[in-house]
C-alpha atoms as one frame of an Amber mdcrd trajectory, in Angstrom:
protein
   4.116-163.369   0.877   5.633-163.508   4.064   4.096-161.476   7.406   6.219
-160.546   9.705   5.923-159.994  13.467   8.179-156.941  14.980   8.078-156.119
  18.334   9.368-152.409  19.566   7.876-149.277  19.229   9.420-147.987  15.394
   9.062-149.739  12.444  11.897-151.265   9.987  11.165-152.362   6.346  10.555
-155.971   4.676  12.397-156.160   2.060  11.441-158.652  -0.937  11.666-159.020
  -4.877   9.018-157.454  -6.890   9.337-161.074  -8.663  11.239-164.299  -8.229
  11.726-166.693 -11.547  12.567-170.477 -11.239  12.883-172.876 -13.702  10.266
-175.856 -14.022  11.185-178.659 -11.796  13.681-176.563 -10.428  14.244-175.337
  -6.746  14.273-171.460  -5.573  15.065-169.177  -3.284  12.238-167.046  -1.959
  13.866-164.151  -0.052  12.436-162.426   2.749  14.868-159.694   5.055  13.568
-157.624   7.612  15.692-154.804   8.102  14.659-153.865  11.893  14.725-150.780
  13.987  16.453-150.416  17.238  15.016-152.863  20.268  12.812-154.586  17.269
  13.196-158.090  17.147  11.313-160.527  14.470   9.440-163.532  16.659   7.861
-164.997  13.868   7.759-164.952   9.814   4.312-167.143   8.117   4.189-167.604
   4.561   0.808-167.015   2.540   0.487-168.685  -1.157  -2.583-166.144  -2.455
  -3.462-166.841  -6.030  -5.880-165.076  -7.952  -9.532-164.707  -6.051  -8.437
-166.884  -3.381  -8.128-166.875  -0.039  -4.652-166.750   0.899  -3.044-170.760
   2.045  -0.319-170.680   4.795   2.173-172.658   3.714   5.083-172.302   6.618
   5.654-170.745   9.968   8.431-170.169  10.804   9.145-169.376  14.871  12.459
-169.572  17.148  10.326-171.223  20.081   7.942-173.375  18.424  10.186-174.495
  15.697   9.440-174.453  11.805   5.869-175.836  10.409   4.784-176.608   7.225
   1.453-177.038   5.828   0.449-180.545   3.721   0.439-180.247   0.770   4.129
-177.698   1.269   5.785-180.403   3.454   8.632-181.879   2.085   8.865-178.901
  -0.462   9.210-175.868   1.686  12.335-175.286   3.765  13.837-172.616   5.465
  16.990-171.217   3.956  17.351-168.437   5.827  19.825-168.975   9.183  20.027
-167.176  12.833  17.571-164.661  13.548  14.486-164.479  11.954  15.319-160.870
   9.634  15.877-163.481   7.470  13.066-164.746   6.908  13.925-166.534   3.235
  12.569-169.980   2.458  13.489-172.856  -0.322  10.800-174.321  -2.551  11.971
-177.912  -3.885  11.006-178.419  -6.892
């Protein structure tokens, strides 16, 4: 689930699948698009894994100035797929 981090004074809209389906072994697409307001600009998109009664696990940051991280045990797996600016937000998980 990603979070994203708009800065301005309206609000735009994340915009994700209700559900994503990938074959075993296979690699897929997780989309994420923020679809900003006027003078909003995304600074920063982190990815949550939350499973059923746990805490939620970051899995990847992903930030213009500090780069892209990924959490063990996501690196190597988790790439971003998106390109540009950060509205989209969309990563790859190998595998």
């Amino acid at each position: 689930v990603p979070t994203l981090s708009p800065t301005g004074a309206t609000g735009g809209r994340v915009e994700v699948p209700r559900s994503v389906t990938a074959g075993l072994g296979q690699d897929v697409v997780l989309p994420c698009r923020y679809r900003a307001q006027e003078q909003e600009q995304v600074v920063q998109v982190t990815w949550l894994k939350r499973g059923p009664g746990a805490v939620p696990t970051e899995v990847a940051v992903l930030n213009p100035q500090h780069g892209e991280h990924v959490q063990e045990p996501f690196s190597g797996r988790v790439l971003r797929h998106g390109h540009g600016a950060l509205e989209d937000g969309a990563i790859l998980l190998r595998n």
